[in-house]
Coordinates of C-alpha atoms and ligand atoms in Angstrom, one line a residue:
X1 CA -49.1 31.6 159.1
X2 CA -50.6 28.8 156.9
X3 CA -49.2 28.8 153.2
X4 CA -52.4 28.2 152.1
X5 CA -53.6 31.2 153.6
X6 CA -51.1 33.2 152.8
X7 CA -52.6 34.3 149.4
X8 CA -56.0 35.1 150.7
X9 CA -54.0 37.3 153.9
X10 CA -52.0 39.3 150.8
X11 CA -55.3 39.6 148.9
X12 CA -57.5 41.0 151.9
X13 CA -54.8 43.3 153.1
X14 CA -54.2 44.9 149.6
X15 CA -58.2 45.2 149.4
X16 CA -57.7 46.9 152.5
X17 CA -55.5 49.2 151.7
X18 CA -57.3 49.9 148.1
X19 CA -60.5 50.5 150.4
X20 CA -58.3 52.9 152.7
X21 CA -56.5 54.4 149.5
X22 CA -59.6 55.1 148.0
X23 CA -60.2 56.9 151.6
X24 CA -56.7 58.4 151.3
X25 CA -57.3 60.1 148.4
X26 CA -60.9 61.8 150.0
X27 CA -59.5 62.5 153.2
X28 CA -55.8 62.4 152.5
X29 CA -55.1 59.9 155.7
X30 CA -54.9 56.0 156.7
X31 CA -56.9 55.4 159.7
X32 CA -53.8 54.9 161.9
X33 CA -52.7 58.6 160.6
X34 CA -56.3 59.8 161.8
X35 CA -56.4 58.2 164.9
X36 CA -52.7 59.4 165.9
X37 CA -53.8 62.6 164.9
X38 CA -57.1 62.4 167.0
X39 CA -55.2 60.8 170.5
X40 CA -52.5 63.9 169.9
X41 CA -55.3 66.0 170.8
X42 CA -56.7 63.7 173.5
X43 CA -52.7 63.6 174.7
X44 CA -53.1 67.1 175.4
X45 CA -56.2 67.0 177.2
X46 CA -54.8 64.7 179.5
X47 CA -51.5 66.1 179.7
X48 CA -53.3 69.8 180.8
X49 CA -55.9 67.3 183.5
X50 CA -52.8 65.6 184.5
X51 CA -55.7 62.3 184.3
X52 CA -56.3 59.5 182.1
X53 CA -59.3 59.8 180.1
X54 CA -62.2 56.6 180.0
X55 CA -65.3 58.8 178.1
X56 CA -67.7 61.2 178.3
X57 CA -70.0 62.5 180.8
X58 CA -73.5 63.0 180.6
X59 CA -72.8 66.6 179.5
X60 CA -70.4 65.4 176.8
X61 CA -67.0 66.6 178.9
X62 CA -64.3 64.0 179.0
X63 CA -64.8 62.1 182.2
X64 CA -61.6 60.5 183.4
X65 CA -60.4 57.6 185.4
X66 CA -61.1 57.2 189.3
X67 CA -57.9 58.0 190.6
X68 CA -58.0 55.3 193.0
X69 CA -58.8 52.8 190.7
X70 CA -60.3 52.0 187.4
X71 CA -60.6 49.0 185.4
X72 CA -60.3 51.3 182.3
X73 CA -57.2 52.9 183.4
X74 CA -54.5 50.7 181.4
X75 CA -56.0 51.7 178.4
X76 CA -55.1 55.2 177.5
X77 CA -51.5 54.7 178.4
X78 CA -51.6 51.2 176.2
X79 CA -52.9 53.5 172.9
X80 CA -50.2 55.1 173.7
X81 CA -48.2 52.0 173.2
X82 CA -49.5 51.1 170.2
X83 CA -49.1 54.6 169.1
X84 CA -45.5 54.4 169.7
X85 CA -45.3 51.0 168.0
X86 CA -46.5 52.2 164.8
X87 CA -44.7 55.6 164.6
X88 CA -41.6 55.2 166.8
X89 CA -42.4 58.3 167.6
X90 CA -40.7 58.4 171.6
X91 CA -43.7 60.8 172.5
X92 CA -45.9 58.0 172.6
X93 CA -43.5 56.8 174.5
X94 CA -43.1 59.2 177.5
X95 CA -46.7 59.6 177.6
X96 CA -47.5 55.6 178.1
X97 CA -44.6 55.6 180.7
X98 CA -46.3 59.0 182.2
X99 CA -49.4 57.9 182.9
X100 CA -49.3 53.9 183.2
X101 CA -47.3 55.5 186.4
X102 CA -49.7 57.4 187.6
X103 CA -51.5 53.7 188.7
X104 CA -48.9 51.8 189.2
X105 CA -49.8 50.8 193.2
X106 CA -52.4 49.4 191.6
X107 CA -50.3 46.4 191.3
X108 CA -50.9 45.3 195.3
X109 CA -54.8 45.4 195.1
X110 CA -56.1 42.1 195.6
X111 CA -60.1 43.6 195.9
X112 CA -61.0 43.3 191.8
X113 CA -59.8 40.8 189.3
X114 CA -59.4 43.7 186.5
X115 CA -55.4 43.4 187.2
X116 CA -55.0 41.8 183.9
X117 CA -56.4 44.1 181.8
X118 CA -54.6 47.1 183.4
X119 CA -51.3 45.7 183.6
X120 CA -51.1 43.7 180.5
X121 CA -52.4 46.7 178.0
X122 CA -49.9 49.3 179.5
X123 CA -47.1 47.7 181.0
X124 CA -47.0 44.5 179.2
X125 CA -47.3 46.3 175.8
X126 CA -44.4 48.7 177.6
X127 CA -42.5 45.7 178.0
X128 CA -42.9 43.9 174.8
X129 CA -41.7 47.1 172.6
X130 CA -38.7 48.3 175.3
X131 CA -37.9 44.9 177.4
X132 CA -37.6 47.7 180.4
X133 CA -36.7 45.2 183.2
X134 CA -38.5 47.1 185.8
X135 CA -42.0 46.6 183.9
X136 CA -41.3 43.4 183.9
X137 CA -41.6 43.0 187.6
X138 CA -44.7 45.7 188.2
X139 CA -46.0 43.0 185.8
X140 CA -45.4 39.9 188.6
X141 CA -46.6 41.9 191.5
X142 CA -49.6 42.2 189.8
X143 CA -50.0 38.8 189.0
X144 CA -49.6 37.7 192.1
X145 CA -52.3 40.0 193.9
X146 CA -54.5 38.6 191.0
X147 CA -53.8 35.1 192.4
X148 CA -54.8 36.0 195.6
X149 CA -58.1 35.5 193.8
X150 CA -57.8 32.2 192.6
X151 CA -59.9 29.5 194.7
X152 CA -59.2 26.1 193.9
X153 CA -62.2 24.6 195.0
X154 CA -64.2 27.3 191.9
X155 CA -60.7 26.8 189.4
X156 CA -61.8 30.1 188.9
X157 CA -60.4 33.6 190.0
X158 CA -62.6 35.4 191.9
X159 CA -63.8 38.6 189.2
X160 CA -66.2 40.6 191.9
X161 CA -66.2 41.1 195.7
X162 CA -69.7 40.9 196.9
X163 CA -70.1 43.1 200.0
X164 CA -70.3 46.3 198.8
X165 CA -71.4 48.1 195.8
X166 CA -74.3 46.8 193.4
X167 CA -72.7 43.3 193.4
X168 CA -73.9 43.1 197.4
X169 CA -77.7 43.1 195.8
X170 CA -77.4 40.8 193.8
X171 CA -76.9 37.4 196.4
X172 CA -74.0 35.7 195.0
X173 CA -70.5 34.6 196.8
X174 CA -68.3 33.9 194.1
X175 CA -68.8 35.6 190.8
X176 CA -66.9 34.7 187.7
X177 CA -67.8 37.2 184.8
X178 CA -66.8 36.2 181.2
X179 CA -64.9 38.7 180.5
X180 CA -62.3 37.7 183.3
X181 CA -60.7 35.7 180.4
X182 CA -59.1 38.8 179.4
X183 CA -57.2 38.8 182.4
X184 CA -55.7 35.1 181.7
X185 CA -52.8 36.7 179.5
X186 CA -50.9 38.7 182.6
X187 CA -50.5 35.3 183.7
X188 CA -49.2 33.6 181.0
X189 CA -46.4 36.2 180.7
X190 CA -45.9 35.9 184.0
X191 CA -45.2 32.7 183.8
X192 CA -42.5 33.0 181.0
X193 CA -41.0 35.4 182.9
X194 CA -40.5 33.8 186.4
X195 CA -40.5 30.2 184.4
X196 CA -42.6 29.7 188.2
X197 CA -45.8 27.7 186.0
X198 CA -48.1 28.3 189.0
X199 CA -49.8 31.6 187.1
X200 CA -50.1 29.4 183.6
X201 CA -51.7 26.9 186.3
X202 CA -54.7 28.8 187.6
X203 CA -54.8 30.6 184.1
X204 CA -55.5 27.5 182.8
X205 CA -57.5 25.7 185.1
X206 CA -59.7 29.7 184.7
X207 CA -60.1 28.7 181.0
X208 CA -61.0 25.1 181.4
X209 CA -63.5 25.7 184.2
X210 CA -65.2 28.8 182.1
X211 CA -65.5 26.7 179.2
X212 CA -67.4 24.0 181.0
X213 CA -69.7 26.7 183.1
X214 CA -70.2 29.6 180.9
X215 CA -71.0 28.4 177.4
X216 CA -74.4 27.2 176.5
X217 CA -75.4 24.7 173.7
X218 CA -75.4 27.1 170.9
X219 CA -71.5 28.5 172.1
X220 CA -72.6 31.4 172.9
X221 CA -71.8 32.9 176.7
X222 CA -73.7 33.9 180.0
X223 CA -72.3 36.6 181.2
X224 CA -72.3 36.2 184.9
X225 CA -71.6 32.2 186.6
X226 CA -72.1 32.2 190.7
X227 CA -70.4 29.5 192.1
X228 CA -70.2 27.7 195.9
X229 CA -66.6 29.0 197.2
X230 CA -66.7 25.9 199.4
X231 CA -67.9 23.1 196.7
X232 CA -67.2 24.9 193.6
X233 CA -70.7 24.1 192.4
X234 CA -72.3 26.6 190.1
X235 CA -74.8 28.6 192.6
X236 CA -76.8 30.1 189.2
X237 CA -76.2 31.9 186.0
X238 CA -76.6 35.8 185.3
X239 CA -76.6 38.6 183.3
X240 CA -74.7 42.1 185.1
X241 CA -74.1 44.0 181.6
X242 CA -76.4 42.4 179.2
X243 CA -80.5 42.4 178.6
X244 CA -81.2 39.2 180.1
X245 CA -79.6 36.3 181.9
X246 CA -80.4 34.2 178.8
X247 CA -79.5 36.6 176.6
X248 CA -76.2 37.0 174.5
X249 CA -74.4 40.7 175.7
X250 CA -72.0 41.3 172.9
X251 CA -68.9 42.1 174.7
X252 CA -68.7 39.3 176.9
X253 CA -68.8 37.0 173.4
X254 CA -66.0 39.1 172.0
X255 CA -64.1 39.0 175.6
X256 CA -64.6 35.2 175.2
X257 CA -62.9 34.8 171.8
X258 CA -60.1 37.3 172.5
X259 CA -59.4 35.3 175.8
X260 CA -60.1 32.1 174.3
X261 CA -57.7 32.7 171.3
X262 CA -54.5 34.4 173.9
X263 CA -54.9 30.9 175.7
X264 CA -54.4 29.1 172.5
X265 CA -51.1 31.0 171.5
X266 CA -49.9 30.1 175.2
X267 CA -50.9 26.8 175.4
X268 CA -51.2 25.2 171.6
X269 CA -54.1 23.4 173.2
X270 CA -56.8 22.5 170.3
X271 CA -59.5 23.1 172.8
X272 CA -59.1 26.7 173.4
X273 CA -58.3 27.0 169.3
X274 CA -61.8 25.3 168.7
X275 CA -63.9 26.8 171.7
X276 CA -62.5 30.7 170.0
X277 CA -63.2 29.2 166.9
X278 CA -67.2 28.1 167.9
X279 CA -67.3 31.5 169.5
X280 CA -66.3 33.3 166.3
X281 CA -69.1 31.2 164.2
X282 CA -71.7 32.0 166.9
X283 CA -70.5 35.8 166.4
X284 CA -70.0 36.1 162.5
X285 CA -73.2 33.5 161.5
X286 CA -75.6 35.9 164.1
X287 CA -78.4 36.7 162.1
X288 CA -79.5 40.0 163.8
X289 CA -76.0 41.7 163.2
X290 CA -76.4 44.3 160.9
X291 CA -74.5 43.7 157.5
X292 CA -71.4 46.1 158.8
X293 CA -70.5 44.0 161.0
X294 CA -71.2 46.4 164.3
X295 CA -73.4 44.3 166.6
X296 CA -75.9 45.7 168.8
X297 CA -75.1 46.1 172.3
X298 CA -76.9 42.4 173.2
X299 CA -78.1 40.0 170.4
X300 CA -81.1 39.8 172.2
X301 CA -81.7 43.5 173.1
X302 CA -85.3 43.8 173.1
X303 CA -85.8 46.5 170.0
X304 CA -83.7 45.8 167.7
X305 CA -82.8 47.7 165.3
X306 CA -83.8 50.4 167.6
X307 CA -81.0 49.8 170.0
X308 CA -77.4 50.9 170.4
X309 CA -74.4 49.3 168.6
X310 CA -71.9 48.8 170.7
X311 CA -68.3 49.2 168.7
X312 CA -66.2 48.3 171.8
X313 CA -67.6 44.6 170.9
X314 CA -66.6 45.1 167.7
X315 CA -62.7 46.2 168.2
X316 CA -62.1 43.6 170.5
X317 CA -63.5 41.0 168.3
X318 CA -61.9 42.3 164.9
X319 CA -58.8 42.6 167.0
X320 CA -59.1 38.7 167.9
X321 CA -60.1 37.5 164.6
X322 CA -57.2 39.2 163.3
X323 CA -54.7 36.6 165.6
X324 CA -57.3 33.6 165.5
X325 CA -56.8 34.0 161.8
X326 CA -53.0 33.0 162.1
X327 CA -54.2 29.8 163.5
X328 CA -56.9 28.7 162.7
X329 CA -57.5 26.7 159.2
X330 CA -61.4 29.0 158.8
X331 CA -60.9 31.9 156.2
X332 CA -61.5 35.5 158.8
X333 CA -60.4 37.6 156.4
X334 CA -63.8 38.5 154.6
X335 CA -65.5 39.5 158.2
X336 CA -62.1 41.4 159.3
X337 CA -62.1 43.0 156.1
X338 CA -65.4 44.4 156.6
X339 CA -65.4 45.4 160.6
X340 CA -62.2 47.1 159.5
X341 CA -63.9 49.0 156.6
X342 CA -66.7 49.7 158.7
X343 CA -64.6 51.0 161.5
X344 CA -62.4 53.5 159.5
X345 CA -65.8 54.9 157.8
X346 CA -67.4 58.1 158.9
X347 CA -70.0 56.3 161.0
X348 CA -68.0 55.2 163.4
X349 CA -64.9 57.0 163.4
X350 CA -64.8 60.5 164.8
X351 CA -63.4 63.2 162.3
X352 CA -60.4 64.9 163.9
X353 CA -61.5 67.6 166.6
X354 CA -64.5 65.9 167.4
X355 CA -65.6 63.1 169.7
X356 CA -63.9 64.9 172.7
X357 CA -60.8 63.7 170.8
X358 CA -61.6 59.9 171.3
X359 CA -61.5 58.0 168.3
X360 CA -64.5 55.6 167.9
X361 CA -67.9 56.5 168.6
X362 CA -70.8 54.3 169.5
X363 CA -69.7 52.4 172.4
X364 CA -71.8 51.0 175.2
X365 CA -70.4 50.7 178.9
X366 CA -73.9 49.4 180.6
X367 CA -77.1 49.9 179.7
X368 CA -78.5 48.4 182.9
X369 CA -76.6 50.4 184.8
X370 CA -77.4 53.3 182.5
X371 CA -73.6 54.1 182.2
X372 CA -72.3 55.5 179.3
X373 CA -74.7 54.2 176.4
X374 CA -73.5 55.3 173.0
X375 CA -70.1 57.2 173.7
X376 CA -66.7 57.0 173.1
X377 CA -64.7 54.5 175.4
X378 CA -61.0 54.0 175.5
X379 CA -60.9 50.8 175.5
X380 CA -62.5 50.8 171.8
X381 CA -60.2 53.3 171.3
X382 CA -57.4 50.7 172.8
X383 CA -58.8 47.7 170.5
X384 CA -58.8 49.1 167.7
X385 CA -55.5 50.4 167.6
X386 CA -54.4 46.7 168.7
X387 CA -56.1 45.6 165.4
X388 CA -54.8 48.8 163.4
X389 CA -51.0 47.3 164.1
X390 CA -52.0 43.4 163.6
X391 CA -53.1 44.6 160.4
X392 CA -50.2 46.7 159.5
X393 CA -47.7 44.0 160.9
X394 CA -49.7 41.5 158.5
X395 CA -47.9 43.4 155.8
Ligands
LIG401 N1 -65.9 44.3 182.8 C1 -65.5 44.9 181.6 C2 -66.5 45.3 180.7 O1 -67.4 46.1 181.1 O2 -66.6 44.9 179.6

């Protein structure tokens, strides 16, 4: 950390903690306490399911993870993580290990690029807090049935199969979706594991390619690029999650800065530092973001302020701000300060024995694929938590 930040870090995190004193004294609980407290509950539904929850249903019951595979299903065990982390409390621990087994075949499908985020948030938190030797390796299968993915011709991994499924409709051959960044860090570790530099390779070669395809003049991020799997030439640009194919959907920007920001602490590459960097001043300086800090789904959603937050976008991007400003010589600390705030308040998070148990609420999974529009989601759940402990380990 830079000494000259090191004041303002100190500063923010004790007006933090006044802010969530000042809640302590109301509500007698941090919001780590409250969201232990809340995934305790959500421990047992899943423990009594024997399934790993994802959200709710149209009828407000918990719906859980497709057994055969999810994208979402590495983040209920890696809350779990985090759980542990902060508490040390080993049943955190027994229920990550529980039910980041309950998937762990998943490690030999090469059909969806989501690889990433499921092993990296369960095992590769696992493996961070117990160096269990056997994670370690579920970890390097995984990476390499990601690779499978990787075309050289693109220098992209391959994020969606297109012949099946609403991706069939839509006429591409070789979609890269922003938020495929996210699954760059599996391959860094994998890398420093094996010391075999072929996964920091095509991790790299991901990044540099995305930057030069998916970012527009103002740095903010299409959410969808279609490339020729024979020439690598870009084939078109599209939207999948957001309003419009021009538009700005607000989790693919905070996907880009988290991913941007993990390649930087790999690589110590100034490019990836200053592409998260523009991505965090296209974020922060976005006029239309209410004042809390919670951005609507899209920054372009059509009736705004009549649309749906989505605070999925926000976790993750509070969550990279938080290692970006470790970095980075920019002053975060005044926007973390206030996602944090706004996060722990009573509009976002649940009060205990609500929410279905989940923590957050106000997420957005896709609004046009009418899925899951202003629920819970675990992988806000997931992000948050992350930032909880950056925060706390700040200290
Ligand atoms: N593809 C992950 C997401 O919906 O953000």
């Amino acid at each position: 950390m830079k000494i000259t930040n090191a004041l303002l870090f100190c500063l923010a995190i004790l007006c933090f903690s006044c802010k969530g004193e000042k809640k302590a004294t109301q509500n007698n609980e941090t919001p780590l306490l409250k969201a232990e407290k809340q995934l305790a509950l959500l421990l047992q539904d899943a423990e009594k399911a024997n399934r790993i929850p994802r959200t709710l249903d149209e009828e407000g019951n918990i719906h859980w993870t497709n057994p055969k595979f999810d994208w979402t299903e590495g983040f209920f065990p890696g809350s779990c993580w985090y759980l542990y982390e902060a508490t040390q409390d080993d049943q955190w621990k027994l229920a990550a290990e529980k039910f980041q087994a309950f998937y762990e075949a998943h490690k030999y499908k090469t059909s969806n690029h989501d690889l990433g985020f499921i092993f990296n948030c369960s095992y590769g938190n696992g493996y961070r807090l117990t160096k269990n030797e056997a994670f370690k390796d579920i970890m390097t299968t995984a990476a390499d049935s990601l690779l499978t993915r990787f075309n050289p011709n693109v220098g992209c991994i391959k994020s969606w199969d297109v012949d099946s499924g609403w991706q069939a409709e839509r006429g591409w051959k070789f979609p890269v979706i922003v938020d495929n960044m996210m699954n760059l860090e599996l391959l860094f570790k994998v890398s420093e594991f094996t010391s075999d530099p072929k996964y920091k390779e095509a991790a790299i070669t991901h990044a540099n390619t995305t930057i030069k395809n998916h970012f527009r003049d103002d740095n903010s991020s299409v959410h969808v690029v279609d490339y020729d799997p024979d020439t690598g030439a870009v084939r078109g640009k599209y939207t999948a999650q957001g309003y419009a194919n021009e538009s700005s959907w607000a989790r693919g920007q905070a996907w880009g800065l988290y991913g941007f920001t993990v390649c930087y602490r790999f690589t110590k590459d100034k490019t990836y530092l200053e592409q998260a960097e523009k991505i965090a001043a296209y974020i922060l300086n976005f006029e239309g973001t209410p004042k809390d800090g919670i951005p609507y789904w899209d920054y372009h959603a059509p009736n705004i302020p009549n649309e749906p937050r989505d605070v999925s976008a926000a976790t993750i991007t509070v969550s990279a701000l938080l290692e970006l400003n470790t970095y980075s010589d920019r002053d975060y600390m005044p926007a973390i300060d206030n996602i944090m705030t706004s996060l722990a308040s009573d509009d976002y998070t649940a009060k205990i024995g609500e929410n279905k148990h989940f923590v957050l609420k106000h997420s957005v999974g896709s609004i046009p694929h009418g899925n899951e529009i202003d629920v819970p989601l675990n992988y806000a759940d997931y992000y948050y938590l992350e930032a909880l402990n950056r925060y706390k380990n700040l200290k």
